[in-house]
Amino acid sequence: MARLARACLLLTLGSCAMGYKMIANCVPGPMMDIVGRPALYTKVLQILMPTIYSDLKLIAAGDDDTCMSAANSVNSNSVLYGDVTSTEYPSGSGKKMTELGIMKSMEPYDNTTSYLFIFENKEFQDYTYIANSVPGDVVSSLEQTAGKPALYTVALQTILPSLLGDLQYLGETEIADDSHQAMNAINTGNTSMLELLKDKTSGLAISEVGILNGLKNASIGSSYLYIFKNKMWNGTWDVMTARRLSEDIVA
């Protein structure tokens, strides 16, 4: 039963579509002929890909090979956005991209130069947190935690030690659908849901459970929402890591 619960939670999280936080496009100079200036070409790209390209973060210039390599590095998340212009493509070649400021990007394009555009990715989802909704009868029936919602936290962390970090929120509701709705929002990258729950502005009938109430017996008619820090989420690289997952599932 425990293995099934672990596998189901991992599959729920793993089934979410993921994209990296930044997305890049290398555009050869001759293509700038449409608008004549690199800065104006930003709008062309956003119109062509309105569901992917969000805010522009960087325009940089370089030769075609360097530009393409830089774009591939950003799109594979192997180079962070802040390191794009300080990285050599390839390593040790001395070839780098040069950032264009606002004024430079408004100058006429160079036909022999390629231009790197880096945008925030609209499809990116932040999995900083992970949630689980547990029926009250399950919480109350666990002898090892004496049926206490607060102590059940440890049971969940023991089941998935490499996934569930520190508890961020414990909520209770008599409406199971509300608990599942909040859980699904968190597990599909809606990081604002946690703040809404804490501020009591989520529109869901979920109340935060304090320490003292968490040590009372769980209500069989309630559902309990547990929100944890996601240990698999690498905040520096904005990517999910799969460390020790197989150990969690089979243990």
Coordinates of C-alpha atoms in Angstrom, one line a residue:
M1 CA 0.0 0.0 0.0
A2 CA 2.8 2.4 0.9
R3 CA 4.6 1.7 -2.3
L4 CA 1.5 2.3 -4.3
A5 CA 0.9 5.7 -2.5
R6 CA 4.5 6.7 -3.3
A7 CA 4.3 5.7 -6.9
C8 CA 1.0 7.5 -7.4
L9 CA 2.3 10.8 -5.9
L10 CA 5.4 10.7 -8.1
L11 CA 3.4 9.9 -11.2
T12 CA 1.0 12.8 -10.5
L13 CA 3.9 15.2 -10.2
G14 CA 5.8 13.7 -13.2
S15 CA 2.8 13.9 -15.5
C16 CA 2.9 17.7 -15.4
A17 CA 4.2 19.3 -18.5
M18 CA 7.5 21.1 -18.0
G19 CA 9.5 23.7 -19.9
Y20 CA 12.6 25.6 -18.8
K21 CA 12.3 29.1 -17.4
M22 CA 14.1 30.7 -20.4
I23 CA 13.8 30.1 -24.1
A24 CA 16.2 31.4 -26.8
N25 CA 16.1 31.9 -30.5
C26 CA 19.1 32.7 -32.7
V27 CA 18.2 34.9 -35.7
P28 CA 20.6 35.4 -38.6
G29 CA 21.3 39.0 -39.5
P30 CA 19.6 38.9 -43.0
M31 CA 16.3 38.0 -41.4
M32 CA 16.3 41.4 -39.7
D33 CA 15.5 42.9 -43.0
I34 CA 11.8 42.7 -42.1
V35 CA 12.1 45.4 -39.5
G36 CA 15.7 46.6 -39.8
R37 CA 16.6 46.7 -36.1
P38 CA 17.1 43.9 -33.6
A39 CA 15.0 45.5 -30.9
L40 CA 12.0 45.7 -33.2
Y41 CA 12.4 42.0 -34.2
T42 CA 11.4 41.1 -30.6
K43 CA 7.8 41.9 -31.5
V44 CA 8.0 39.8 -34.6
L45 CA 9.1 36.7 -32.5
Q46 CA 6.4 37.4 -29.9
I47 CA 3.7 37.6 -32.6
L48 CA 5.0 34.4 -34.2
M49 CA 5.1 32.5 -30.9
P50 CA 2.5 34.2 -28.6
T51 CA 1.9 31.2 -26.4
I52 CA 5.7 30.7 -25.7
Y53 CA 7.6 33.9 -25.7
S54 CA 6.9 36.1 -22.7
D55 CA 9.1 39.1 -21.6
L56 CA 12.4 39.7 -23.3
K57 CA 15.3 39.2 -21.1
L58 CA 18.3 39.6 -23.4
I59 CA 19.4 40.5 -26.9
A60 CA 23.0 39.5 -27.7
A61 CA 25.1 39.5 -30.9
G62 CA 27.8 37.1 -32.2
D63 CA 28.8 35.0 -35.2
D64 CA 26.3 32.4 -36.4
D65 CA 28.0 29.3 -34.8
T66 CA 28.4 31.0 -31.4
C67 CA 24.8 32.3 -31.5
M68 CA 23.4 28.9 -32.3
S69 CA 25.5 27.2 -29.6
A70 CA 24.3 29.8 -27.1
A71 CA 20.7 29.3 -28.0
N72 CA 21.0 25.5 -27.7
S73 CA 22.7 25.9 -24.3
V74 CA 19.8 28.1 -23.0
N75 CA 17.2 25.8 -24.5
S76 CA 18.7 22.7 -22.9
N77 CA 19.1 24.6 -19.6
S78 CA 22.9 23.8 -19.6
V79 CA 23.7 27.5 -19.3
L80 CA 21.9 29.9 -17.0
Y81 CA 20.5 33.1 -18.3
G82 CA 22.8 35.2 -16.2
D83 CA 25.9 33.3 -17.6
V84 CA 25.0 33.6 -21.3
T85 CA 27.4 36.4 -22.2
S86 CA 30.3 35.2 -20.0
T87 CA 30.2 31.6 -21.4
E88 CA 32.5 30.5 -24.3
Y89 CA 30.9 28.6 -27.1
P90 CA 32.5 26.1 -27.2
S91 CA 34.4 26.1 -24.0
G92 CA 37.9 27.3 -24.4
S93 CA 37.3 28.8 -27.8
G94 CA 37.3 32.4 -26.5
K95 CA 34.1 33.0 -28.6
K96 CA 31.3 34.7 -26.6
M97 CA 28.0 36.6 -27.2
T98 CA 27.9 40.3 -26.7
E99 CA 24.9 41.8 -25.0
L100 CA 23.2 44.7 -26.8
G101 CA 21.8 47.4 -24.7
I102 CA 18.7 49.4 -25.5
M103 CA 20.4 51.9 -27.7
K104 CA 22.6 49.4 -29.6
S105 CA 19.6 47.1 -30.3
M106 CA 17.8 50.1 -31.9
E107 CA 20.6 50.6 -34.4
P108 CA 20.4 49.0 -37.9
Y109 CA 21.3 45.3 -38.0
D110 CA 24.6 43.9 -39.2
N111 CA 24.0 41.5 -42.1
T112 CA 27.0 39.4 -41.0
T113 CA 26.0 39.0 -37.4
S114 CA 23.5 36.7 -35.7
Y115 CA 21.3 37.8 -32.9
L116 CA 20.3 35.9 -29.8
F117 CA 16.9 36.6 -28.2
I118 CA 16.1 35.2 -24.8
F119 CA 12.6 35.3 -23.4
E120 CA 10.9 34.1 -20.4
N121 CA 9.0 30.9 -21.3
K122 CA 5.2 31.1 -20.8
E123 CA 5.0 27.3 -20.6
F124 CA 7.4 27.2 -17.6
Q125 CA 6.0 25.8 -14.4
D126 CA 7.6 26.2 -11.0
Y127 CA 7.5 23.1 -8.9
T128 CA 8.8 24.6 -5.7
Y129 CA 6.1 23.0 -3.7
I130 CA 4.3 19.6 -3.7
A131 CA 1.0 18.8 -2.1
N132 CA -1.0 15.7 -0.9
S133 CA -4.6 15.5 0.1
V134 CA -5.3 12.8 2.7
P135 CA -8.8 11.7 3.8
G136 CA -9.5 12.2 7.5
D137 CA -10.2 8.5 8.1
V138 CA -6.8 7.6 6.8
V139 CA -5.1 10.2 9.0
S140 CA -7.1 9.1 12.1
S141 CA -6.5 5.4 11.6
L142 CA -2.7 5.5 11.5
E143 CA -1.6 4.1 14.9
Q144 CA 2.0 5.2 14.5
T145 CA 0.9 8.9 14.6
A146 CA -1.9 8.4 17.0
G147 CA -4.4 9.8 14.5
K148 CA -3.0 13.3 14.8
P149 CA -2.9 15.4 11.6
A150 CA 0.3 17.2 12.6
L151 CA 2.1 13.9 13.3
Y152 CA 0.9 12.5 10.0
T153 CA 3.3 15.0 8.4
V154 CA 6.2 12.8 9.6
A155 CA 4.5 9.7 8.1
L156 CA 4.4 11.3 4.7
Q157 CA 8.0 12.5 4.9
T158 CA 9.1 9.0 5.9
I159 CA 7.3 7.5 2.9
L160 CA 8.9 10.0 0.4
P161 CA 12.1 11.2 2.1
S162 CA 13.8 12.5 -1.1
L163 CA 10.7 14.3 -2.3
L164 CA 8.9 15.9 0.7
G165 CA 10.9 18.7 2.4
D166 CA 9.7 21.0 5.2
L167 CA 6.0 21.3 5.7
Q168 CA 4.7 24.7 4.5
Y169 CA 1.0 24.4 5.1
L170 CA -1.5 22.0 6.8
G171 CA -5.1 22.7 6.0
E172 CA -8.4 21.0 6.8
T173 CA -11.7 21.0 4.9
E174 CA -15.0 19.1 5.0
I175 CA -15.2 19.5 1.2
A176 CA -12.9 16.9 -0.3
D177 CA -13.1 18.5 -3.8
D178 CA -11.6 21.7 -2.4
S179 CA -8.7 19.9 -1.0
H180 CA -8.1 18.1 -4.3
Q181 CA -8.4 21.3 -6.2
A182 CA -5.7 23.0 -4.1
M183 CA -3.5 19.9 -4.3
N184 CA -3.8 19.8 -8.1
A185 CA -3.0 23.5 -8.3
I186 CA 0.2 23.1 -6.3
N187 CA 1.2 20.0 -8.2
T188 CA 0.8 21.7 -11.6
G189 CA 3.1 24.6 -10.7
N190 CA 0.6 27.1 -9.3
T191 CA 2.9 28.6 -6.6
S192 CA 0.4 31.4 -5.8
M193 CA -2.1 28.9 -4.4
L194 CA 0.0 28.5 -1.2
E195 CA -0.1 32.3 -0.6
L196 CA -3.8 32.4 -1.3
L197 CA -4.5 29.6 1.2
K198 CA -2.4 31.4 3.9
D199 CA -4.2 34.7 3.2
K200 CA -7.6 33.0 3.1
T201 CA -8.3 34.3 -0.3
S202 CA -8.3 31.1 -2.4
G203 CA -12.0 30.9 -2.5
L204 CA -11.7 27.3 -1.2
A205 CA -13.2 26.2 2.1
I206 CA -9.9 25.2 3.6
S207 CA -8.7 26.4 7.0
E208 CA -5.1 26.3 8.2
V209 CA -4.5 23.9 11.0
G210 CA -2.3 25.4 13.8
I211 CA 0.1 23.4 16.0
L212 CA -2.3 22.8 18.9
N213 CA -5.3 21.8 16.6
G214 CA -2.9 19.6 14.6
L215 CA -2.3 17.6 17.8
K216 CA -5.9 16.9 18.2
N217 CA -7.6 13.7 16.8
A218 CA -8.2 13.9 13.1
S219 CA -11.8 14.3 12.0
I220 CA -13.1 11.4 9.9
G221 CA -15.3 13.7 7.9
S222 CA -12.5 16.0 6.9
S223 CA -9.7 16.0 4.3
Y224 CA -6.3 17.3 5.2
L225 CA -4.1 19.2 2.8
Y226 CA -0.3 18.9 3.3
I227 CA 2.0 21.2 1.3
F228 CA 5.7 20.6 1.4
K229 CA 8.9 22.0 0.0
N230 CA 9.7 19.9 -3.1
K231 CA 13.2 18.4 -2.6
M232 CA 13.4 17.4 -6.2
W233 CA 13.1 21.0 -7.4
N234 CA 16.5 22.7 -8.1
G235 CA 15.7 26.4 -7.6
T236 CA 19.0 27.5 -9.2
W237 CA 18.4 25.7 -12.4
D238 CA 14.6 25.7 -12.3
V239 CA 14.5 22.0 -13.1
M240 CA 13.3 18.8 -11.5
T241 CA 16.0 16.3 -10.4
A242 CA 15.3 12.6 -10.0
R243 CA 17.6 11.7 -7.1
R244 CA 16.8 8.6 -5.2
L245 CA 13.3 8.3 -6.7
S246 CA 13.7 4.6 -7.4
E247 CA 14.7 4.0 -3.8
D248 CA 11.6 5.8 -2.6
I249 CA 9.3 3.7 -4.8
V250 CA 10.7 0.3 -4.1
A251 CA 11.7 0.8 -0.4

